[in-house]
mmCIF file of C-alpha atoms and ligand atoms in Angstrom:
data_model
loop_
_atom_site.group_PDB
_atom_site.id
_atom_site.type_symbol
_atom_site.label_atom_id
_atom_site.label_comp_id
_atom_site.label_asym_id
_atom_site.label_seq_id
_atom_site.Cartn_x
_atom_site.Cartn_y
_atom_site.Cartn_z
ATOM 1 C CA MET A 1 0.000 0.000 0.000
ATOM 2 C CA ASN A 2 1.182 3.459 -0.893
ATOM 3 C CA HIS A 3 1.890 5.922 1.960
ATOM 4 C CA GLY A 4 -1.337 7.720 2.642
ATOM 5 C CA ASP A 5 -3.867 5.429 0.953
ATOM 6 C CA VAL A 6 -5.916 5.023 4.112
ATOM 7 C CA GLY A 7 -5.960 8.763 4.608
ATOM 8 C CA TYR A 8 -6.987 9.415 1.017
ATOM 9 C CA ILE A 9 -10.107 7.277 1.272
ATOM 10 C CA ARG A 10 -11.325 8.554 4.609
ATOM 11 C CA ALA A 11 -10.083 12.112 4.543
ATOM 12 C CA SER A 12 -11.347 12.957 1.091
ATOM 13 C CA VAL A 13 -14.862 13.180 2.503
ATOM 14 C CA GLN A 14 -13.840 15.769 5.096
ATOM 15 C CA HIS A 15 -14.079 18.692 2.714
ATOM 16 C CA HIS A 16 -16.814 21.200 3.699
ATOM 17 C CA PRO A 17 -17.358 23.654 0.843
ATOM 18 C CA ASN A 18 -19.824 25.967 2.633
ATOM 19 C CA VAL A 19 -17.752 26.888 5.629
ATOM 20 C CA ALA A 20 -15.110 29.469 6.311
ATOM 21 C CA GLY A 21 -12.048 29.950 8.423
ATOM 22 C CA LEU A 22 -10.913 32.826 10.570
ATOM 23 C CA TYR A 23 -7.248 33.555 11.250
ATOM 24 C CA PHE A 24 -5.824 35.956 13.824
ATOM 25 C CA HIS A 25 -2.190 36.946 13.437
ATOM 26 C CA ILE A 26 -0.735 37.778 16.864
ATOM 27 C CA PRO A 27 2.458 39.643 15.936
ATOM 28 C CA PHE A 28 4.519 39.337 19.117
ATOM 29 C CA CYS A 29 7.229 36.935 20.241
ATOM 30 C CA HIS A 30 9.419 36.498 23.302
ATOM 31 C CA ARG A 31 12.523 36.380 21.082
ATOM 32 C CA ALA A 32 13.510 36.433 17.427
ATOM 33 C CA CYS A 33 14.290 32.900 16.271
ATOM 34 C CA THR A 34 17.333 32.759 14.026
ATOM 35 C CA TYR A 35 15.567 31.352 10.968
ATOM 36 C CA CYS A 36 12.183 33.092 11.189
ATOM 37 C CA ASP A 37 10.857 35.553 8.626
ATOM 38 C CA PHE A 38 7.251 35.747 9.881
ATOM 39 C CA HIS A 39 5.986 39.129 10.950
ATOM 40 C CA PHE A 40 6.423 39.702 14.696
ATOM 41 C CA SER A 41 7.832 42.154 17.201
ATOM 42 C CA THR A 42 9.702 41.303 20.392
ATOM 43 C CA SER A 43 8.428 44.531 21.950
ATOM 44 C CA LEU A 44 4.947 44.489 23.473
ATOM 45 C CA ARG A 45 4.714 48.280 23.236
ATOM 46 C CA THR A 46 2.089 48.124 20.473
ATOM 47 C CA LYS A 47 0.081 45.244 21.932
ATOM 48 C CA GLU A 48 -2.884 47.287 23.119
ATOM 49 C CA PRO A 49 -3.384 49.358 19.955
ATOM 50 C CA VAL A 50 -2.843 46.304 17.744
ATOM 51 C CA LEU A 51 -5.430 44.256 19.648
ATOM 52 C CA ALA A 52 -7.881 47.162 19.549
ATOM 53 C CA ALA A 53 -7.316 47.463 15.792
ATOM 54 C CA MET A 54 -7.794 43.729 15.317
ATOM 55 C CA ARG A 55 -11.148 43.901 17.107
ATOM 56 C CA ARG A 56 -12.179 46.742 14.845
ATOM 57 C CA GLU A 57 -10.953 45.029 11.690
ATOM 58 C CA LEU A 58 -12.934 41.944 12.678
ATOM 59 C CA ARG A 59 -16.122 43.992 13.150
ATOM 60 C CA GLU A 60 -15.637 45.766 9.839
ATOM 61 C CA ARG A 61 -14.783 42.694 7.763
ATOM 62 C CA ILE A 62 -16.686 39.757 9.224
ATOM 63 C CA GLY A 63 -19.424 40.317 6.619
ATOM 64 C CA GLU A 64 -16.963 39.173 3.938
ATOM 65 C CA LEU A 65 -17.578 35.625 5.131
ATOM 66 C CA LYS A 66 -21.238 35.967 4.084
ATOM 67 C CA ASP A 67 -22.624 34.306 7.208
ATOM 68 C CA GLU A 68 -20.931 30.999 6.405
ATOM 69 C CA PRO A 69 -20.495 29.141 9.710
ATOM 70 C CA LEU A 70 -16.964 29.295 11.020
ATOM 71 C CA ASP A 71 -15.487 25.838 10.931
ATOM 72 C CA SER A 72 -12.085 26.889 12.161
ATOM 73 C CA ILE A 73 -10.661 29.732 14.222
ATOM 74 C CA TYR A 74 -6.894 29.889 14.324
ATOM 75 C CA PHE A 75 -4.608 32.019 16.496
ATOM 76 C CA GLY A 76 -1.242 32.087 14.749
ATOM 77 C CA GLY A 77 1.724 34.368 14.737
ATOM 78 C CA GLY A 78 4.051 35.287 16.197
ATOM 79 C CA THR A 79 3.336 33.699 19.538
ATOM 80 C CA PRO A 80 -0.376 33.823 20.431
ATOM 81 C CA SER A 81 0.263 32.035 23.738
ATOM 82 C CA LEU A 82 1.840 35.193 25.097
ATOM 83 C CA LEU A 83 -1.606 36.797 25.133
ATOM 84 C CA GLY A 84 -3.372 36.552 28.476
ATOM 85 C CA PRO A 85 -6.581 34.485 28.749
ATOM 86 C CA ASP A 86 -8.541 37.745 29.124
ATOM 87 C CA GLU A 87 -7.207 38.979 25.758
ATOM 88 C CA LEU A 88 -8.004 35.695 24.017
ATOM 89 C CA ALA A 89 -11.455 35.725 25.649
ATOM 90 C CA MET A 90 -12.051 39.221 24.304
ATOM 91 C CA LEU A 91 -11.235 38.192 20.717
ATOM 92 C CA LEU A 92 -13.235 34.963 20.894
ATOM 93 C CA GLY A 93 -16.149 36.797 22.525
ATOM 94 C CA ASP A 94 -16.152 39.249 19.613
ATOM 95 C CA VAL A 95 -16.146 36.400 17.101
ATOM 96 C CA ARG A 96 -19.053 34.621 18.767
ATOM 97 C CA SER A 97 -21.108 37.790 18.942
ATOM 98 C CA LEU A 98 -20.483 38.612 15.274
ATOM 99 C CA ALA A 99 -20.584 35.305 13.379
ATOM 100 C CA PRO A 100 -22.103 31.837 13.506
ATOM 101 C CA VAL A 101 -19.521 29.411 14.849
ATOM 102 C CA ALA A 102 -20.032 25.725 14.023
ATOM 103 C CA PRO A 103 -20.679 23.765 17.238
ATOM 104 C CA ASP A 104 -17.693 21.521 16.545
ATOM 105 C CA ALA A 105 -15.434 24.272 15.196
ATOM 106 C CA GLU A 106 -11.717 23.671 15.533
ATOM 107 C CA ILE A 107 -10.198 26.462 17.639
ATOM 108 C CA THR A 108 -6.402 26.383 17.527
ATOM 109 C CA LEU A 109 -3.828 28.284 19.516
ATOM 110 C CA GLU A 110 -0.164 28.245 18.522
ATOM 111 C CA ALA A 111 1.873 28.080 21.714
ATOM 112 C CA ASN A 112 5.454 28.084 22.845
ATOM 113 C CA PRO A 113 6.465 25.443 25.392
ATOM 114 C CA ASP A 114 7.468 28.126 27.926
ATOM 115 C CA ASP A 115 3.867 29.404 27.939
ATOM 116 C CA ILE A 116 2.300 26.022 28.696
ATOM 117 C CA HIS A 117 1.582 25.808 32.395
ATOM 118 C CA ALA A 118 -1.323 24.005 33.978
ATOM 119 C CA GLY A 119 -3.289 27.185 34.616
ATOM 120 C CA ALA A 120 -2.931 28.375 31.030
ATOM 121 C CA LEU A 121 -4.200 25.109 29.567
ATOM 122 C CA ASP A 122 -7.256 25.134 31.839
ATOM 123 C CA ALA A 123 -7.991 28.741 30.906
ATOM 124 C CA TRP A 124 -7.627 28.080 27.166
ATOM 125 C CA GLN A 125 -9.918 25.069 27.302
ATOM 126 C CA GLY A 126 -12.413 27.117 29.273
ATOM 127 C CA LEU A 127 -12.517 29.516 26.314
ATOM 128 C CA GLY A 128 -13.282 26.689 23.882
ATOM 129 C CA ILE A 129 -9.757 26.313 22.495
ATOM 130 C CA ASN A 130 -9.632 22.635 21.554
ATOM 131 C CA ARG A 131 -6.364 22.356 19.624
ATOM 132 C CA VAL A 132 -2.869 23.508 20.635
ATOM 133 C CA SER A 133 -0.005 23.680 18.174
ATOM 134 C CA LEU A 134 3.275 23.551 20.086
ATOM 135 C CA GLY A 135 6.442 25.067 18.622
ATOM 136 C CA VAL A 136 8.956 22.494 19.885
ATOM 137 C CA GLN A 137 11.363 22.562 16.882
ATOM 138 C CA SER A 138 13.947 20.368 18.659
ATOM 139 C CA PHE A 139 14.318 18.391 21.880
ATOM 140 C CA ARG A 140 18.031 19.207 22.061
ATOM 141 C CA GLU A 141 19.266 22.048 24.204
ATOM 142 C CA ASP A 142 22.157 22.994 21.879
ATOM 143 C CA ARG A 143 19.812 23.193 18.878
ATOM 144 C CA LEU A 144 17.338 25.366 20.735
ATOM 145 C CA ARG A 145 20.111 27.733 21.783
ATOM 146 C CA TRP A 146 21.356 27.898 18.193
ATOM 147 C CA MET A 147 17.814 28.728 17.040
ATOM 148 C CA ASN A 148 17.538 31.396 19.780
ATOM 149 C CA ARG A 149 14.288 29.815 20.954
ATOM 150 C CA SER A 150 12.850 31.140 24.196
ATOM 151 C CA HIS A 151 12.324 27.651 25.648
ATOM 152 C CA GLY A 152 14.551 24.773 26.703
ATOM 153 C CA ALA A 153 14.364 21.043 25.990
ATOM 154 C CA ARG A 154 12.923 20.224 29.417
ATOM 155 C CA GLN A 155 10.142 22.756 28.974
ATOM 156 C CA SER A 156 9.172 21.034 25.709
ATOM 157 C CA LEU A 157 8.898 17.659 27.387
ATOM 158 C CA GLU A 158 6.897 19.094 30.277
ATOM 159 C CA ALA A 159 4.610 20.953 27.873
ATOM 160 C CA ILE A 160 3.989 17.813 25.820
ATOM 161 C CA ALA A 161 3.211 15.782 28.921
ATOM 162 C CA ARG A 162 0.698 18.442 29.946
ATOM 163 C CA LEU A 163 -0.891 18.533 26.493
ATOM 164 C CA ALA A 164 -1.203 14.752 26.418
ATOM 165 C CA ARG A 165 -3.031 14.813 29.768
ATOM 166 C CA ALA A 166 -5.164 17.886 29.126
ATOM 167 C CA GLY A 167 -8.087 16.270 27.308
ATOM 168 C CA LEU A 168 -7.900 18.570 24.280
ATOM 169 C CA ALA A 169 -9.601 17.347 21.090
ATOM 170 C CA THR A 170 -6.142 17.247 19.582
ATOM 171 C CA TRP A 171 -2.679 18.767 19.672
ATOM 172 C CA THR A 172 0.325 18.919 17.443
ATOM 173 C CA ILE A 173 4.007 19.775 17.554
ATOM 174 C CA ASP A 174 6.404 21.395 15.088
ATOM 175 C CA LEU A 175 9.876 19.977 14.510
ATOM 176 C CA ILE A 176 12.645 21.126 12.173
ATOM 177 C CA TYR A 177 15.035 18.851 10.294
ATOM 178 C CA GLY A 178 17.810 19.549 7.818
ATOM 179 C CA LEU A 179 19.743 21.430 10.533
ATOM 180 C CA PRO A 180 23.486 22.051 10.123
ATOM 181 C CA GLY A 181 25.356 18.903 11.117
ATOM 182 C CA MET A 182 22.164 16.913 11.755
ATOM 183 C CA ASP A 183 22.447 13.247 10.863
ATOM 184 C CA LEU A 184 19.818 10.549 10.543
ATOM 185 C CA ALA A 185 20.470 9.292 14.064
ATOM 186 C CA GLU A 186 19.701 12.700 15.558
ATOM 187 C CA TRP A 187 16.545 13.096 13.448
ATOM 188 C CA ASP A 188 15.408 9.604 14.330
ATOM 189 C CA GLU A 189 15.908 10.366 18.030
ATOM 190 C CA GLN A 190 13.740 13.498 17.704
ATOM 191 C CA LEU A 191 10.927 11.538 16.099
ATOM 192 C CA THR A 192 11.190 8.791 18.710
ATOM 193 C CA ILE A 193 10.823 11.278 21.554
ATOM 194 C CA ALA A 194 7.756 12.814 19.928
ATOM 195 C CA LEU A 195 6.124 9.456 19.161
ATOM 196 C CA ASP A 196 6.877 8.123 22.640
ATOM 197 C CA HIS A 197 4.759 10.955 24.010
ATOM 198 C CA GLY A 198 1.734 9.872 21.963
ATOM 199 C CA MET A 199 1.846 12.808 19.567
ATOM 200 C CA PRO A 200 -1.302 12.624 17.362
ATOM 201 C CA HIS A 201 -0.064 15.125 14.758
ATOM 202 C CA LEU A 202 3.276 16.467 13.574
ATOM 203 C CA SER A 203 4.311 19.326 11.329
ATOM 204 C CA ALA A 204 7.915 18.764 10.249
ATOM 205 C CA TYR A 205 9.719 21.400 8.219
ATOM 206 C CA CYS A 206 13.075 21.318 6.519
ATOM 207 C CA LEU A 207 15.208 24.290 7.552
ATOM 208 C CA THR A 208 15.130 26.955 4.877
ATOM 209 C CA VAL A 209 17.206 30.092 4.750
ATOM 210 C CA GLU A 210 14.982 33.127 4.290
ATOM 211 C CA THR A 211 16.392 36.518 3.464
ATOM 212 C CA ARG A 212 16.214 39.128 6.232
ATOM 213 C CA THR A 213 16.948 36.549 8.948
ATOM 214 C CA ALA A 214 19.931 36.092 11.256
ATOM 215 C CA LEU A 215 20.442 32.665 9.703
ATOM 216 C CA HIS A 216 20.770 34.194 6.245
ATOM 217 C CA LYS A 217 23.589 36.398 7.476
ATOM 218 C CA GLN A 218 25.307 33.499 9.257
ATOM 219 C CA VAL A 219 25.217 31.406 6.083
ATOM 220 C CA ALA A 220 26.401 34.340 3.942
ATOM 221 C CA ASP A 221 29.310 34.983 6.354
ATOM 222 C CA GLY A 222 30.274 31.315 6.217
ATOM 223 C CA ARG A 223 29.628 30.856 9.953
ATOM 224 C CA VAL A 224 26.938 28.251 9.267
ATOM 225 C CA GLN A 225 27.063 25.514 6.672
ATOM 226 C CA LEU A 226 23.832 23.922 5.576
ATOM 227 C CA PRO A 227 23.606 20.169 5.049
ATOM 228 C CA ALA A 228 23.813 18.759 1.529
ATOM 229 C CA ASP A 229 20.516 18.384 -0.348
ATOM 230 C CA ALA A 230 20.988 14.619 -0.267
ATOM 231 C CA ASP A 231 21.137 14.633 3.557
ATOM 232 C CA GLN A 232 17.967 16.713 3.796
ATOM 233 C CA ALA A 233 16.250 14.398 1.307
ATOM 234 C CA ALA A 234 17.301 11.357 3.330
ATOM 235 C CA GLN A 235 15.852 12.941 6.486
ATOM 236 C CA PHE A 236 12.591 13.674 4.661
ATOM 237 C CA GLU A 237 12.418 10.078 3.432
ATOM 238 C CA HIS A 238 13.084 8.812 6.947
ATOM 239 C CA LEU A 239 10.366 11.098 8.299
ATOM 240 C CA MET A 240 7.806 9.711 5.817
ATOM 241 C CA GLN A 241 8.701 6.128 6.621
ATOM 242 C CA ARG A 242 8.687 6.541 10.385
ATOM 243 C CA MET A 243 5.370 8.347 10.414
ATOM 244 C CA HIS A 244 3.857 5.718 8.130
ATOM 245 C CA ARG A 245 5.013 2.943 10.453
ATOM 246 C CA ALA A 246 3.585 4.849 13.416
ATOM 247 C CA GLY A 247 0.175 5.138 11.727
ATOM 248 C CA LEU A 248 0.319 8.888 11.049
ATOM 249 C CA VAL A 249 -0.967 9.760 7.581
ATOM 250 C CA GLN A 250 1.048 12.208 5.510
ATOM 251 C CA TYR A 251 -1.941 14.261 4.437
ATOM 252 C CA GLU A 252 0.292 17.125 3.329
ATOM 253 C CA ILE A 253 3.986 17.160 2.490
ATOM 254 C CA SER A 254 4.956 18.554 5.910
ATOM 255 C CA ASN A 255 1.960 17.379 7.955
ATOM 256 C CA PHE A 256 1.267 13.991 9.476
ATOM 257 C CA GLY A 257 -1.712 13.031 11.590
ATOM 258 C CA LYS A 258 -3.633 10.140 13.004
ATOM 259 C CA GLU A 259 -7.046 9.880 11.399
ATOM 260 C CA ASP A 260 -9.470 12.420 12.883
ATOM 261 C CA HIS A 261 -6.500 14.588 13.898
ATOM 262 C CA PHE A 262 -5.883 16.347 10.581
ATOM 263 C CA ALA A 263 -5.759 20.144 10.958
ATOM 264 C CA ARG A 264 -8.989 21.586 9.686
ATOM 265 C CA HIS A 265 -7.600 25.113 9.381
ATOM 266 C CA ASN A 266 -4.699 24.114 7.144
ATOM 267 C CA THR A 267 -6.753 21.616 5.177
ATOM 268 C CA SER A 268 -9.326 24.286 4.319
ATOM 269 C CA TYR A 269 -6.529 26.559 3.179
ATOM 270 C CA TRP A 270 -5.054 23.868 0.951
ATOM 271 C CA GLN A 271 -8.486 23.083 -0.473
ATOM 272 C CA GLY A 272 -9.205 26.689 -1.383
ATOM 273 C CA VAL A 273 -11.939 27.350 1.226
ATOM 274 C CA PRO A 274 -12.371 31.125 1.861
ATOM 275 C CA TYR A 275 -10.828 32.547 4.999
ATOM 276 C CA LEU A 276 -10.562 35.888 6.669
ATOM 277 C CA GLY A 277 -7.220 36.940 8.130
ATOM 278 C CA ILE A 278 -7.180 39.580 10.851
ATOM 279 C CA GLY A 279 -4.104 41.434 12.117
ATOM 280 C CA PRO A 280 -0.802 42.775 10.778
ATOM 281 C CA SER A 281 0.494 40.726 7.799
ATOM 282 C CA ALA A 282 -2.589 38.475 7.823
ATOM 283 C CA HIS A 283 -3.775 37.162 4.446
ATOM 284 C CA SER A 284 -7.379 36.634 3.339
ATOM 285 C CA TYR A 285 -8.947 34.777 0.431
ATOM 286 C CA ASP A 286 -12.541 34.939 -0.803
ATOM 287 C CA GLY A 287 -12.293 32.573 -3.755
ATOM 288 C CA LEU A 288 -11.354 35.341 -6.166
ATOM 289 C CA HIS A 289 -9.157 37.875 -4.376
ATOM 290 C CA ARG A 290 -6.107 37.628 -2.192
ATOM 291 C CA ARG A 291 -5.623 40.392 0.301
ATOM 292 C CA TRP A 292 -2.760 40.937 2.725
ATOM 293 C CA ASN A 293 -2.412 43.436 5.537
ATOM 294 C CA VAL A 294 0.665 45.577 6.055
ATOM 295 C CA ALA A 295 3.376 43.737 8.012
ATOM 296 C CA ASN A 296 4.001 46.583 10.432
ATOM 297 C CA ASN A 297 2.276 46.887 13.808
ATOM 298 C CA VAL A 298 2.189 50.688 13.992
ATOM 299 C CA ARG A 299 1.073 51.198 10.396
ATOM 300 C CA TYR A 300 -1.558 48.504 10.780
ATOM 301 C CA ALA A 301 -3.009 49.940 13.994
ATOM 302 C CA GLN A 302 -2.990 53.499 12.639
ATOM 303 C CA GLY A 303 -4.471 52.412 9.308
ATOM 304 C CA VAL A 304 -7.403 50.645 10.960
ATOM 305 C CA GLU A 305 -7.907 53.489 13.446
ATOM 306 C CA ARG A 306 -7.840 56.283 10.862
ATOM 307 C CA GLY A 307 -9.568 54.435 8.053
ATOM 308 C CA ASP A 308 -6.433 54.590 5.876
ATOM 309 C CA ARG A 309 -5.689 51.737 3.533
ATOM 310 C CA TYR A 310 -3.566 49.180 5.401
ATOM 311 C CA TRP A 311 -3.750 46.303 2.956
ATOM 312 C CA GLU A 312 -3.026 45.318 -0.606
ATOM 313 C CA GLN A 313 -5.153 43.122 -2.787
ATOM 314 C CA GLU A 314 -4.955 41.292 -6.062
ATOM 315 C CA THR A 315 -7.641 39.673 -8.165
ATOM 316 C CA LEU A 316 -6.489 36.257 -9.241
ATOM 317 C CA THR A 317 -6.605 35.496 -12.955
ATOM 318 C CA PRO A 318 -7.951 32.086 -14.041
ATOM 319 C CA ALA A 319 -4.333 30.979 -14.634
ATOM 320 C CA GLN A 320 -3.277 32.129 -11.156
ATOM 321 C CA ARG A 321 -6.204 30.270 -9.581
ATOM 322 C CA ILE A 322 -5.153 27.075 -11.348
ATOM 323 C CA ASN A 323 -1.528 27.577 -10.325
ATOM 324 C CA GLU A 324 -2.518 28.107 -6.695
ATOM 325 C CA ARG A 325 -4.597 24.912 -6.762
ATOM 326 C CA LEU A 326 -1.559 23.077 -8.114
ATOM 327 C CA MET A 327 0.871 24.625 -5.633
ATOM 328 C CA THR A 328 -1.193 23.830 -2.539
ATOM 329 C CA GLY A 329 -3.364 20.918 -3.711
ATOM 330 C CA LEU A 330 -0.586 18.747 -5.094
ATOM 331 C CA ARG A 331 1.111 18.814 -1.703
ATOM 332 C CA THR A 332 -1.898 17.044 -0.159
ATOM 333 C CA ILE A 333 -3.218 13.482 -0.318
ATOM 334 C CA TRP A 334 -6.357 14.832 -1.948
ATOM 335 C CA GLY A 335 -4.300 16.063 -4.877
ATOM 336 C CA VAL A 336 -5.984 18.262 -7.489
ATOM 337 C CA GLU A 337 -9.187 17.433 -9.321
ATOM 338 C CA LEU A 338 -8.343 17.524 -13.032
ATOM 339 C CA ALA A 339 -11.731 18.379 -14.593
ATOM 340 C CA PRO A 340 -12.028 21.914 -13.095
ATOM 341 C CA LEU A 341 -8.556 22.755 -14.440
ATOM 342 C CA GLY A 342 -10.059 22.661 -17.941
ATOM 343 C CA ASP A 343 -9.113 21.210 -21.327
ATOM 344 C CA GLU A 344 -6.470 23.816 -21.983
ATOM 345 C CA PHE A 345 -4.553 22.720 -18.900
ATOM 346 C CA SER A 346 -4.490 19.100 -20.103
ATOM 347 C CA ARG A 347 -3.586 20.148 -23.642
ATOM 348 C CA LEU A 348 -0.726 22.470 -22.643
ATOM 349 C CA ASN A 349 0.644 20.035 -20.077
ATOM 350 C CA ALA A 350 0.178 16.722 -21.893
ATOM 351 C CA SER A 351 3.887 16.009 -22.338
ATOM 352 C CA THR A 352 4.841 17.230 -18.825
ATOM 353 C CA LEU A 353 2.113 15.090 -17.283
ATOM 354 C CA ASN A 354 3.174 12.046 -19.272
ATOM 355 C CA ARG A 355 6.786 12.533 -18.264
ATOM 356 C CA TYR A 356 5.982 12.672 -14.539
ATOM 357 C CA LEU A 357 3.550 9.751 -14.826
ATOM 358 C CA ALA A 358 6.292 7.705 -16.535
ATOM 359 C CA LEU A 359 8.787 8.703 -13.823
ATOM 360 C CA ASP A 360 6.298 7.481 -11.183
ATOM 361 C CA GLU A 361 6.290 10.907 -9.569
ATOM 362 C CA LEU A 362 2.630 11.649 -10.406
ATOM 363 C CA GLU A 363 -0.406 9.420 -10.647
ATOM 364 C CA ILE A 364 -4.016 9.954 -11.666
ATOM 365 C CA ARG A 365 -6.665 8.357 -9.458
ATOM 366 C CA ASP A 366 -10.434 8.974 -9.485
ATOM 367 C CA GLY A 367 -9.917 11.950 -11.787
ATOM 368 C CA ARG A 368 -7.421 13.541 -9.415
ATOM 369 C CA LEU A 369 -3.772 14.309 -9.962
ATOM 370 C CA LEU A 370 -1.653 13.070 -7.046
ATOM 371 C CA LEU A 371 2.006 12.991 -6.117
ATOM 372 C CA THR A 372 3.437 9.524 -5.518
ATOM 373 C CA ALA A 373 5.692 8.902 -2.506
ATOM 374 C CA LYS A 374 8.640 9.475 -4.873
ATOM 375 C CA GLY A 375 7.101 12.673 -6.231
ATOM 376 C CA ARG A 376 6.729 14.152 -2.730
ATOM 377 C CA HIS A 377 10.461 14.881 -2.809
ATOM 378 C CA PHE A 378 9.901 17.262 -5.714
ATOM 379 C CA ALA A 379 6.460 18.723 -4.990
ATOM 380 C CA ASP A 380 7.246 22.363 -5.686
ATOM 381 C CA ARG A 381 9.187 21.686 -8.876
ATOM 382 C CA ILE A 382 6.476 19.407 -10.276
ATOM 383 C CA ALA A 383 3.742 21.936 -9.445
ATOM 384 C CA SER A 384 5.618 24.803 -11.077
ATOM 385 C CA ASP A 385 6.367 22.707 -14.170
ATOM 386 C CA LEU A 386 2.594 22.392 -14.596
ATOM 387 C CA PHE A 387 1.838 26.085 -14.103
ATOM 388 C CA MET A 388 -0.368 27.779 -16.644
ATOM 389 C CA PRO A 389 1.272 30.777 -18.358
ATOM 390 C CA ALA A 390 0.161 34.252 -17.258
ATOM 391 C CA THR A 391 -2.678 35.564 -19.387
HETATM 392 S S1 SF4 I 1 8.387 31.998 18.023
HETATM 393 FE FE1 SF4 I 1 7.688 31.457 15.944
HETATM 394 S S2 SF4 I 1 7.007 33.371 15.009
HETATM 395 FE FE2 SF4 I 1 8.224 33.898 16.825
HETATM 396 S S3 SF4 I 1 10.281 34.255 16.029
HETATM 397 FE FE3 SF4 I 1 10.186 32.114 16.681
HETATM 398 S S4 SF4 I 1 9.580 30.944 14.863
HETATM 399 FE FE4 SF4 I 1 9.141 33.108 14.458
#
């Protein structure tokens, strides 16, 4: 059986077309992690005006979701767990007073291990938060120091033990592989620790060097040497095999979950369900337009307050919509339904499709285009090779 077959059959019926997602970007962190290029500030000076602006933006824009019931509410960032329970309660209270929330909605909070104490978990669950996404990244102290994370290895283990006992609907952890000097033994040890703690879901990312990060400078200066592509590929292969053996379905290139533990928020995003993003740098999608808020706390808060424009927007062309479906959909076990892509897509891509089918990197099943286990190593390249030209 191919990796992911079980997940394909069951999970393909999870898609809810008439629902929407809500995303809050909480743009504050305890520290700046070496590799991170998300929008955040390590100063809490703008917290109050930013939260006030987010409440206002929510009131002004909730109508864009056209009364579709909210299936997922996601607090991402940044580090949402540094908000107090009263601040989270305020935002969730606003949501519930403004929009229908599905009774079984997934409500996720991204958290750092140093913010997980017994009192916090009780408070979050009391607010209806039923999924916690824990930014572990590594269980090794030296790695965490190198990443400039704000937590230590022991805090991760304690946080995981608390999450496992807390009675949440689900929880997940993030780990990073492809680190400088990392070998298969180290990566295997990381996965063993996570699995031994009963982790129901894992997001595992290969280290990438983004511009405007401390890591970028360290690599440019020659202070840090990245592993060879072959080593990173071997770690990715090992990850897929270990998760498969442990019964976690690779339902997206970087995401593995036991059945019934797949992330609804991310899955909706990959399946093109509309979502509303609130806060500095947050993105929104209504099926036709992409909109993104300014990635600057002061300019965001002032823009919302004064009624100035604080976002940019683009209308996606038919070609861009197809390319987005390919870019996100191909990475998932649901793949991309071929018929809606149109005849022109099949005509223009006939030879590329045949080549990847012959290489056993793509397959077509039930009218859907899917990556094979081999093709998952080259997801982005395959997707971009199939892109429709700009019109
Ligand atoms: S905690 Fe997360 S968002 Fe904040 S700097 Fe680190 S990786 Fe980036």
